[in-house]
mmCIF file of C-alpha atoms and ligand atoms in Angstrom:
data_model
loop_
_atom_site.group_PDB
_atom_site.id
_atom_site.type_symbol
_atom_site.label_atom_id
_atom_site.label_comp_id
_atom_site.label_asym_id
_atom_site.label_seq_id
_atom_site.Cartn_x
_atom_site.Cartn_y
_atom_site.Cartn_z
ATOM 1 C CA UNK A 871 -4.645 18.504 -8.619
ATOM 2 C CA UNK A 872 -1.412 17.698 -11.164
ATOM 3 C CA UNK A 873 1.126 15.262 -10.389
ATOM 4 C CA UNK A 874 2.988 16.633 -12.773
ATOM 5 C CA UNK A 875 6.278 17.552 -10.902
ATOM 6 C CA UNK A 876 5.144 16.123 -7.742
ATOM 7 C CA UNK A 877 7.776 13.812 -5.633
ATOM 8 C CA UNK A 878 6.172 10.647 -4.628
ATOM 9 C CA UNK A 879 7.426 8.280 -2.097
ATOM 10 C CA UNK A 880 5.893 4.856 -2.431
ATOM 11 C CA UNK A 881 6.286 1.850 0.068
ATOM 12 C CA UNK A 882 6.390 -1.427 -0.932
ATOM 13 C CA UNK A 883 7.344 -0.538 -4.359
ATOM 14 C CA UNK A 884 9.229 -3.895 -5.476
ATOM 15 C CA UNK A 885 5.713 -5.388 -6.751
ATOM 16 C CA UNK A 886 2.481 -5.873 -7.144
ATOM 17 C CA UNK A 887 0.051 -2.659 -5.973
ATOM 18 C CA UNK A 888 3.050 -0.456 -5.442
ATOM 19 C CA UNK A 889 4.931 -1.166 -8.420
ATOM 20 C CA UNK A 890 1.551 -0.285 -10.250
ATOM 21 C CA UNK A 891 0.937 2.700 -8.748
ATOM 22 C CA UNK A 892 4.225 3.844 -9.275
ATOM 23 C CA UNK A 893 3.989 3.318 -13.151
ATOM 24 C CA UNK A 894 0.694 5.122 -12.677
ATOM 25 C CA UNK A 895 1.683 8.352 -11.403
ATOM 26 C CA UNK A 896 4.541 8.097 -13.324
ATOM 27 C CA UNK A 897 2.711 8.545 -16.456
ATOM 28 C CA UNK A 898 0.999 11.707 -14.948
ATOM 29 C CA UNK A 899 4.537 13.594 -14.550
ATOM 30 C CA UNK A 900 5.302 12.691 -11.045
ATOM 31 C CA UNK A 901 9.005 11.833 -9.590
ATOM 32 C CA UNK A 902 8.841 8.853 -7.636
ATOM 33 C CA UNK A 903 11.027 7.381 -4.611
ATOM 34 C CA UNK A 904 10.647 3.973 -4.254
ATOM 35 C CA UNK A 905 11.168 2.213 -1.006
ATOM 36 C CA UNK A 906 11.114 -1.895 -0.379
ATOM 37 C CA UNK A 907 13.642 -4.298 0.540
ATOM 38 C CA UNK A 908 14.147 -5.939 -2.647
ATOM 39 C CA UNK A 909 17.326 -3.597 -4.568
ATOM 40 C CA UNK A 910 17.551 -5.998 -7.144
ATOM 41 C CA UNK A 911 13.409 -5.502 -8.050
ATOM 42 C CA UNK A 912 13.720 -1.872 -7.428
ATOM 43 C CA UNK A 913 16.577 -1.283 -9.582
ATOM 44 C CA UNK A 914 15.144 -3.446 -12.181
ATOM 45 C CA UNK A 915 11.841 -0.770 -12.049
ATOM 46 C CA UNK A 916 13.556 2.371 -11.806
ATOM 47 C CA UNK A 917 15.334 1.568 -15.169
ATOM 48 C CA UNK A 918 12.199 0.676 -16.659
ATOM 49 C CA UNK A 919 10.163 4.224 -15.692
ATOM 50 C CA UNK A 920 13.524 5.873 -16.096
ATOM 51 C CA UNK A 921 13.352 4.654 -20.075
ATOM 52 C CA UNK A 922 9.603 4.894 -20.524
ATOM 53 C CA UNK A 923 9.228 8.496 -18.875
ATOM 54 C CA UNK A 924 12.706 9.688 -19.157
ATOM 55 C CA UNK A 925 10.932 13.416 -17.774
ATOM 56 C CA UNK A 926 10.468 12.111 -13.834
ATOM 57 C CA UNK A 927 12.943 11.826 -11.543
ATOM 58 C CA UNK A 928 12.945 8.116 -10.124
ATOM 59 C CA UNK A 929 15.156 7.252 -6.951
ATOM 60 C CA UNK A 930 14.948 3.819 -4.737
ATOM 61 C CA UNK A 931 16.016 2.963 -1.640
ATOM 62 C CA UNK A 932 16.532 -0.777 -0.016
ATOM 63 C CA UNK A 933 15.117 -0.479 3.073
ATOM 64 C CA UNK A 934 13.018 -2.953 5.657
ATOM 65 C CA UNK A 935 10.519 -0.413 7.380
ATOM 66 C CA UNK A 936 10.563 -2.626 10.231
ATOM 67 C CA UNK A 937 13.755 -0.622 10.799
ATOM 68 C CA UNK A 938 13.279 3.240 12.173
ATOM 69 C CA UNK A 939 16.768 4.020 11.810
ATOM 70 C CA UNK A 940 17.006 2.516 8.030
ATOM 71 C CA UNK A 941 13.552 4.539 7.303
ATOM 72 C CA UNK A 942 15.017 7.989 8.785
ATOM 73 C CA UNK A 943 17.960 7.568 7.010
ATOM 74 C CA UNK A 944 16.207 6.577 3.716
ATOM 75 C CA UNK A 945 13.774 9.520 3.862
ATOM 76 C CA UNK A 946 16.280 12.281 4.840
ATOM 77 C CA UNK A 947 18.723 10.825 1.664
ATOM 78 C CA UNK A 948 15.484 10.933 -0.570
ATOM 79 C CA UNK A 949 14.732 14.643 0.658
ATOM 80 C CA UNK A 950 18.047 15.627 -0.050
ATOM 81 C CA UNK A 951 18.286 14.610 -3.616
ATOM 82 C CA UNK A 952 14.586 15.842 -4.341
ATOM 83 C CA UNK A 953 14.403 18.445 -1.780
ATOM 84 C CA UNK A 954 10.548 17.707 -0.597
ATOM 85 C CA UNK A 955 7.875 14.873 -0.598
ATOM 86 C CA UNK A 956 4.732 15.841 -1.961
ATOM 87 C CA UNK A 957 2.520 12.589 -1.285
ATOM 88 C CA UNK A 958 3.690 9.345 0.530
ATOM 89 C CA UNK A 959 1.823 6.231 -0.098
ATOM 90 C CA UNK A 960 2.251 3.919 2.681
ATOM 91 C CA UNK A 961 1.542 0.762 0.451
ATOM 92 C CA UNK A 962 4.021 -1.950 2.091
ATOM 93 C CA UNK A 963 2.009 -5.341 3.776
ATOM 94 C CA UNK A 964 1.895 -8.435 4.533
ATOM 95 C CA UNK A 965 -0.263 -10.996 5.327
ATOM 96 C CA UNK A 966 1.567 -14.387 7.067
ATOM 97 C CA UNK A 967 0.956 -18.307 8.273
ATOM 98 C CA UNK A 968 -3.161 -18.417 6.947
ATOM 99 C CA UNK A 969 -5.447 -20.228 6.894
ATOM 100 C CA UNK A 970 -3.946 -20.695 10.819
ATOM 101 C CA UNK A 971 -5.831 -19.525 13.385
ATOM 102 C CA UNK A 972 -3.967 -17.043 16.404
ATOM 103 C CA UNK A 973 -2.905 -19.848 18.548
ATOM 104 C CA UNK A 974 -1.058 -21.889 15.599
ATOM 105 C CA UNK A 975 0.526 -18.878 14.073
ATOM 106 C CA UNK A 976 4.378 -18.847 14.569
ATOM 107 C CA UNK A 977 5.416 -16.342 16.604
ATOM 108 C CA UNK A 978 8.066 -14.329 14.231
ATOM 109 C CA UNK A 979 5.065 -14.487 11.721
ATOM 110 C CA UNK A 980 3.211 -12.071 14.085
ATOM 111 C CA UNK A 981 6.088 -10.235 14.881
ATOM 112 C CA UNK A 982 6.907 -9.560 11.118
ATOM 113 C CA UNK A 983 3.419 -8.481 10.641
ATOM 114 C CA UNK A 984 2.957 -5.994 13.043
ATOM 115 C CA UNK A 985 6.426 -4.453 12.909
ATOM 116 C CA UNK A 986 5.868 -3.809 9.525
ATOM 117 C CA UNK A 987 1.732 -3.199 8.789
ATOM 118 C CA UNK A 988 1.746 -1.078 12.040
ATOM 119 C CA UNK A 989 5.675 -0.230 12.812
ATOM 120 C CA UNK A 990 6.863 0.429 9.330
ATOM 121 C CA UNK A 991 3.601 2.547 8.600
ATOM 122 C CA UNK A 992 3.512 4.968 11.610
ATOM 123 C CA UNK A 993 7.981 4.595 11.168
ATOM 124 C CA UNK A 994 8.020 6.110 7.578
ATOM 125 C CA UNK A 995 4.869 8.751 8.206
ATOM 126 C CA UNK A 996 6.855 9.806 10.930
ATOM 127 C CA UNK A 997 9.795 10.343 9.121
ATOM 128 C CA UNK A 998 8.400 11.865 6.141
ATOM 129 C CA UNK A 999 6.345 14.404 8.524
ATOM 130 C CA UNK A 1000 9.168 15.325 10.267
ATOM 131 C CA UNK A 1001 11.627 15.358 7.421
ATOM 132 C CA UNK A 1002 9.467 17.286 4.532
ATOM 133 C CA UNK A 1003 5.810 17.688 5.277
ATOM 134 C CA UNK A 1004 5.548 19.036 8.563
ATOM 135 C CA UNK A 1005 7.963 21.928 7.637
ATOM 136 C CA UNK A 1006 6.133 22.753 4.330
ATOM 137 C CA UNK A 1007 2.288 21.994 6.018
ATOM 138 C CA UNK A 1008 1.695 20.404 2.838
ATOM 139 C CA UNK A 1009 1.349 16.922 1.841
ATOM 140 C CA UNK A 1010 -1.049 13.916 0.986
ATOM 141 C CA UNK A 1011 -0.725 11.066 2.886
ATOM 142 C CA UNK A 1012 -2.315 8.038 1.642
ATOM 143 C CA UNK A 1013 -2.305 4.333 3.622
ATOM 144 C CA UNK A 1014 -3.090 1.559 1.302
ATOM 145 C CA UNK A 1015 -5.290 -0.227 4.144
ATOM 146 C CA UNK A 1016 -7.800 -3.103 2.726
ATOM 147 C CA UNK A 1017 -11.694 -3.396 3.290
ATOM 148 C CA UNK A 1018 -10.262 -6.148 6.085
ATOM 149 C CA UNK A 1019 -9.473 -3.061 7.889
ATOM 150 C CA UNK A 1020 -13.399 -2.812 9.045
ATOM 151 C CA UNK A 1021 -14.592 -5.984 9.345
ATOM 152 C CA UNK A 1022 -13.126 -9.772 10.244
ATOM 153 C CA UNK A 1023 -13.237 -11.716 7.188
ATOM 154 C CA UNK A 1024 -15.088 -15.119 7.271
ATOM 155 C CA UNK A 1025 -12.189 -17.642 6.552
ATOM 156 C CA UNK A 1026 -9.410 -17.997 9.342
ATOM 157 C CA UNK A 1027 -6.101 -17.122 9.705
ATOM 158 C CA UNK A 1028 -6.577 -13.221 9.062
ATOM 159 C CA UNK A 1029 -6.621 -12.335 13.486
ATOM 160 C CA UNK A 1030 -3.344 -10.337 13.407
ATOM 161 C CA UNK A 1031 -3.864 -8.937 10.132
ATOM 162 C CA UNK A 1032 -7.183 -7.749 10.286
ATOM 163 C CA UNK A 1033 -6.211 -6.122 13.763
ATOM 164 C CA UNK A 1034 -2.573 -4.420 11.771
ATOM 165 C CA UNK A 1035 -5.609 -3.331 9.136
ATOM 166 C CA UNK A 1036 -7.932 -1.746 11.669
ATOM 167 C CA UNK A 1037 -4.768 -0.257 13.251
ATOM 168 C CA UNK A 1038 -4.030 1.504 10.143
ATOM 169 C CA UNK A 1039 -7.513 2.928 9.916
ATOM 170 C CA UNK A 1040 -7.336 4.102 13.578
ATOM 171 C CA UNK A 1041 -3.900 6.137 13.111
ATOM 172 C CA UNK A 1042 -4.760 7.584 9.454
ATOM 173 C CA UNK A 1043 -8.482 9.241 11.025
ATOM 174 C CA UNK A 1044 -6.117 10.310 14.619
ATOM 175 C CA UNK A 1045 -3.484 11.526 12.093
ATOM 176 C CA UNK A 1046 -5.948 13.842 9.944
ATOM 177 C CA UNK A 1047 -7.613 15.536 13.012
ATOM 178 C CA UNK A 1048 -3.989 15.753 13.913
ATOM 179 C CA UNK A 1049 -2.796 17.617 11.055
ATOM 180 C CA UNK A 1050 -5.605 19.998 11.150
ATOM 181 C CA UNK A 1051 -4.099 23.766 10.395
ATOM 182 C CA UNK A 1052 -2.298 22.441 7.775
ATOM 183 C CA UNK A 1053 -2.591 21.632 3.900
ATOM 184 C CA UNK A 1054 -1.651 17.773 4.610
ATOM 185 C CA UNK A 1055 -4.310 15.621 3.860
ATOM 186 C CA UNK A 1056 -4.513 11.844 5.072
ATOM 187 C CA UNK A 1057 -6.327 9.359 3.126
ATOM 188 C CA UNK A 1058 -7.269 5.384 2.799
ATOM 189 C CA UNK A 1059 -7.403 3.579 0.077
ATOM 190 C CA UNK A 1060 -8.911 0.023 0.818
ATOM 191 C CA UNK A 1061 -8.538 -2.748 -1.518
ATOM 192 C CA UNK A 1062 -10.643 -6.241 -1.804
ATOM 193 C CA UNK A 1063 -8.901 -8.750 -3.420
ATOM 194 C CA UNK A 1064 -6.046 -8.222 -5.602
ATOM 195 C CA UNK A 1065 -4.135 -10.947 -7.529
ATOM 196 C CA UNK A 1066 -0.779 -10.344 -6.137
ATOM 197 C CA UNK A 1067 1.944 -12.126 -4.874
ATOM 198 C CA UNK A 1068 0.455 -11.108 -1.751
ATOM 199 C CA UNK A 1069 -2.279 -14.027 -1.539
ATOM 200 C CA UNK A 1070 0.444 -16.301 -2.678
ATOM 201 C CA UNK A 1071 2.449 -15.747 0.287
ATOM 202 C CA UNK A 1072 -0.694 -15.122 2.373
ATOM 203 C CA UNK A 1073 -1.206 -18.753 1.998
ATOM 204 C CA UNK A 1074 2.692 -19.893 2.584
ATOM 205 C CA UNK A 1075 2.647 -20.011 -1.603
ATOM 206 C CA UNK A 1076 0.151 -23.526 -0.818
ATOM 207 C CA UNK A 1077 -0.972 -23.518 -4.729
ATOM 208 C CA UNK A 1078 -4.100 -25.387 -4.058
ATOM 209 C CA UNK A 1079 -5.578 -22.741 -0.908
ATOM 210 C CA UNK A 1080 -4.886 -20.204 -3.378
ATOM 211 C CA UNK A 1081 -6.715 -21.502 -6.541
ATOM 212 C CA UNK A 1082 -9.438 -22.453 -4.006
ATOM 213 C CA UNK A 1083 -9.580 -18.782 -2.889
ATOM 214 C CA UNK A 1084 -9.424 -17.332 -6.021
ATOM 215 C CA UNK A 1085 -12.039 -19.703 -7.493
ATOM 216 C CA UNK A 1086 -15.187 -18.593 -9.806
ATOM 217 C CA UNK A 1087 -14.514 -14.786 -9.913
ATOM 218 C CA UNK A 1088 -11.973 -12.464 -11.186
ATOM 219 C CA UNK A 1089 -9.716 -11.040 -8.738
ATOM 220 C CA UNK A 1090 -8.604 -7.325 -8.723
ATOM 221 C CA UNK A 1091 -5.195 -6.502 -11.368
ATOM 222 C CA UNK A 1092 -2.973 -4.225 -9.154
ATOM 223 C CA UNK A 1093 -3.447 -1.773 -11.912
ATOM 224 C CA UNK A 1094 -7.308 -1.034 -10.873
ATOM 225 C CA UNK A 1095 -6.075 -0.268 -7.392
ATOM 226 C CA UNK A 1096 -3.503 2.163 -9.260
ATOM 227 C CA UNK A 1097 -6.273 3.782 -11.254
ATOM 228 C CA UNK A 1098 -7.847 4.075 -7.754
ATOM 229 C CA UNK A 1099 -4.860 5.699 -6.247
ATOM 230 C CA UNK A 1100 -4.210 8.423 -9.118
ATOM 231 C CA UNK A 1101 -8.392 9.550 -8.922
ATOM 232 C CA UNK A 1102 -8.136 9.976 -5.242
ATOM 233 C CA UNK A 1103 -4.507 11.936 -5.945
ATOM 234 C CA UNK A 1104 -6.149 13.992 -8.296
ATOM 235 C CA UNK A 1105 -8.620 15.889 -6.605
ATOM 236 C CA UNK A 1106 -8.110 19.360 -5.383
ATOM 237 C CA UNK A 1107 -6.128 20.288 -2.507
ATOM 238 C CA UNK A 1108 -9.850 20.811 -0.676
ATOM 239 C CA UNK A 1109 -11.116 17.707 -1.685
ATOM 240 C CA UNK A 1110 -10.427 14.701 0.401
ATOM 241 C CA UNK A 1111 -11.621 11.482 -0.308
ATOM 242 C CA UNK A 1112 -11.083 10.532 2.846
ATOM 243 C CA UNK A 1113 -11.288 6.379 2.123
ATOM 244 C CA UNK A 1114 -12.169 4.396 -1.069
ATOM 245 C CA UNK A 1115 -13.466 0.809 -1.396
ATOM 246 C CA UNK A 1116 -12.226 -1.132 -4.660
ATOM 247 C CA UNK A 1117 -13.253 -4.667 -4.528
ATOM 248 C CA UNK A 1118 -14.196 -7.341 -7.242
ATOM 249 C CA UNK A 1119 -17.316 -6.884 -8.467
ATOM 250 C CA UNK A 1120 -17.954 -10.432 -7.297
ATOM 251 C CA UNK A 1121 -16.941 -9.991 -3.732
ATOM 252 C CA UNK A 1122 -20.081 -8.339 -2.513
ATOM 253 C CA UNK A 1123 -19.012 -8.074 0.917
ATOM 254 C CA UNK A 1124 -16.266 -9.452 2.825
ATOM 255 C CA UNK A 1125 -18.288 -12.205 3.777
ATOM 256 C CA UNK A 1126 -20.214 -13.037 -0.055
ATOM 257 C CA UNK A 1127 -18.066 -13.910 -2.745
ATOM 258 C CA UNK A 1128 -19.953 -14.736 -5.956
ATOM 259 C CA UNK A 1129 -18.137 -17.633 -7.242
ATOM 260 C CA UNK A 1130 -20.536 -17.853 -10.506
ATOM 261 C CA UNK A 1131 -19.041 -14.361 -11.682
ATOM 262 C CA UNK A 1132 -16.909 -16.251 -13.910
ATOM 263 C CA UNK A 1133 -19.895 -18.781 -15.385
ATOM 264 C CA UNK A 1134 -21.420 -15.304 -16.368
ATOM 265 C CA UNK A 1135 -18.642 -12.998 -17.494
ATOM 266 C CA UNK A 1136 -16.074 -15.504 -18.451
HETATM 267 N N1 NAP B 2593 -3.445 -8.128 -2.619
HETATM 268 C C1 NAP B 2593 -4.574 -7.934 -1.950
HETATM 269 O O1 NAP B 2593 -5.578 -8.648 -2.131
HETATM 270 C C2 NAP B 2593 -4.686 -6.803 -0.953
HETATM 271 C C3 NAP B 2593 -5.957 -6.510 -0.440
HETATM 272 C C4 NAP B 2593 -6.092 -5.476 0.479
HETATM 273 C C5 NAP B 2593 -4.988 -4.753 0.867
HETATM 274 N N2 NAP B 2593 -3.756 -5.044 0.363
HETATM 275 C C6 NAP B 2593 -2.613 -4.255 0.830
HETATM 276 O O2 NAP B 2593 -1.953 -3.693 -0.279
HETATM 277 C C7 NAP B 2593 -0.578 -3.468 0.046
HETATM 278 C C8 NAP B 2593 0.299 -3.990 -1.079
HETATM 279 O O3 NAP B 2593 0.082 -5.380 -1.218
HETATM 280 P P1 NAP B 2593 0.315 -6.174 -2.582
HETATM 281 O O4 NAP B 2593 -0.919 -6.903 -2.851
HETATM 282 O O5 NAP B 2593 0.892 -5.306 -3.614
HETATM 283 O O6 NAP B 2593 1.392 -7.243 -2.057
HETATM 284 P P2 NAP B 2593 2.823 -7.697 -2.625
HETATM 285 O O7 NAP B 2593 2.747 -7.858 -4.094
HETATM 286 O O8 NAP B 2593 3.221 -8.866 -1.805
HETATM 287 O O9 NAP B 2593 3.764 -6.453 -2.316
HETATM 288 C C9 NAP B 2593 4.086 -6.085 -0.995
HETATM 289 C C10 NAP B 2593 5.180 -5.033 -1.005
HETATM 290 O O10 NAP B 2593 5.542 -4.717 0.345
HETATM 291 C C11 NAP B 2593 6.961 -4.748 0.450
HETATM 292 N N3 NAP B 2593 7.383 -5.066 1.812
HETATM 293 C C12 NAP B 2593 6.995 -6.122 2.565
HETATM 294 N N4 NAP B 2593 7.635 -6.101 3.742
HETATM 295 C C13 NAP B 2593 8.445 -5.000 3.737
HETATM 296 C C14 NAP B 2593 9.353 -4.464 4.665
HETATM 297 N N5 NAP B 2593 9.587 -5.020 5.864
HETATM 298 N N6 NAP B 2593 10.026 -3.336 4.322
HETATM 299 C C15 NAP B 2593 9.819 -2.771 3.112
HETATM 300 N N7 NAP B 2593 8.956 -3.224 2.208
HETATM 301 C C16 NAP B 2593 8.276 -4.350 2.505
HETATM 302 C C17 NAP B 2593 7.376 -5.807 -0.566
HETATM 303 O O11 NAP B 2593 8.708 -5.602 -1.012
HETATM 304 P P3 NAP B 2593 10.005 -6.429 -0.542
HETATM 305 O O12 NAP B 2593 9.587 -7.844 -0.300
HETATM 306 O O13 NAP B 2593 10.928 -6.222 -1.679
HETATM 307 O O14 NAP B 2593 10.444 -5.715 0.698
HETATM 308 C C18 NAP B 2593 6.427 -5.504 -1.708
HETATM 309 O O15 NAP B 2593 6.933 -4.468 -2.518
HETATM 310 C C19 NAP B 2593 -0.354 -4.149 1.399
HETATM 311 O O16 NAP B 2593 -0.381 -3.171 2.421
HETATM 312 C C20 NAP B 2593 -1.548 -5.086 1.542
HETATM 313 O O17 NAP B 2593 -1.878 -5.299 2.885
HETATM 314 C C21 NAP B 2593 -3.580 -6.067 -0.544
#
């Protein structure tokens, strides 16, 4: 299926995965709206596609998603200037206070978390459902959820985001059976590790636990997970590929990492 002329809302835009993805689709003809907190970052990006693809339509809004009112009002601005969403990409996370375990985690840590990975997810589907979607039947949906989403990973500090992960999977396979009888499809894309600014703050931006995680292999550029993103956005309308797995080639599982990668394929 073309992008071309598609409107595409994409959470979390301000960096990292999103940001990629959003120069990725960009490139196939698509108009983007670009949601995060940062305004500074997303202004600073929509000039940038604006000058490199002066054909799409790009639009931001500063918004927190832990916020439904801010979301609503975000989504129903966006649909009025574009008139409809095509595909949203719920790609905003976090991951706070590792390598903690539950008990030492500070409590506005797990607040943040799950008001946005669960909150801000189910906030902005809700809105763009109600707002475009729902009233068209037509739509792609697709949660950027992470391979943590089906299994705990071995190192600590990942209880409240591995459960915000799993969480994610639950409500996009309730949503799709959901949304049966119409042409909206719902989709997860689940990443291994990326080298974002995500594991930075992941760790409290503690330089030494992140070299340490990162050690031996090559990590995932945001722009494979875009690649990712544009061949599951591609397919036709009665295609779904309903969830993807892109990891390192060196993390074999969530529990093997194969820190000689690097000794091999430096
Ligand atoms: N990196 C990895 O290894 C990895 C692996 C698996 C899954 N993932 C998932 O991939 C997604 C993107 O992560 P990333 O690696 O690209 O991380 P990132 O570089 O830290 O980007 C996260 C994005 O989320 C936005 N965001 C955070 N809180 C928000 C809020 N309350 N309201 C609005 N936007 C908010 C941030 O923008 P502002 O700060 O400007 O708001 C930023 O644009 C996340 O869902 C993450 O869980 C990442």
């Amino acid at each position: 299926m073309s992008l071309k002329g598609s409107n595409i809302l994409i959470t979390g835009a301000s960096m990292g995965i999103g940001e990629a993805i959003a120069h990725a689709v960009a490139v196939e003809g698509a108009n983007l709206i670009l949601f995060a907190r940062s305004e500074d970052k997303l202004q600073a990006i929509t000039q940038t596609l604006k000058t490199k693809y002066p054909a799409s339509k790009v639009i931001y809004h500063p918004v927190d998603l832990q916020n439904y009112e801010a979301v609503e009002t975000a989504v129903d601005a966006s649909v009025k200037e574009l008139d409809h969403i095509n595909v949203l990409i719920n790609n905003a996370g976090l991951a706070l206070g590792a390598p903690s375990p539950f008990p030492s985690l500070q409590i506005r840590d797990i607040v943040t978390m799950n008001a946005t990975n669960i909150n801000g997810l189910m906030f902005t589907t809700y809105a763009v459902l109600n707002a475009s979607m729902k009233p068209r039947k037509a739509g792609t949906i697709l949660n950027v959820t992470s391979i943590t989403g089906l299994e705990v990973p071995p190192f600590p500090g990942e209880a409240v985001y591995h459960c915000n992960k799993a969480a994610q999977e639950a409500f996009s396979n309730a949503l799709r059976n959901e949304l049966s009888e119409t042409n909206i499809r719902v989709l997860v894309l689940r990443p291994g590790v990326v080298a974002t600014n995500f594991h930075q703050q992941r760790v409290g931006y503690d330089e030494a636990l992140y070299v340490g995680f990162m050690e031996g292999y090559r990590p995932l550029e945001a722009q494979d997970v875009a690649r990712s993103a544009i061949f599951m956005l591609q397919q036709p309308l009665d295609v779904s590929i309903k969830a993807l797995d892109v990891v390192p080639s060196a993390q074999r599982s969530i529990n093997v990492f194969d820190r000689t990668w690097n000794d091999r394929n430096a």
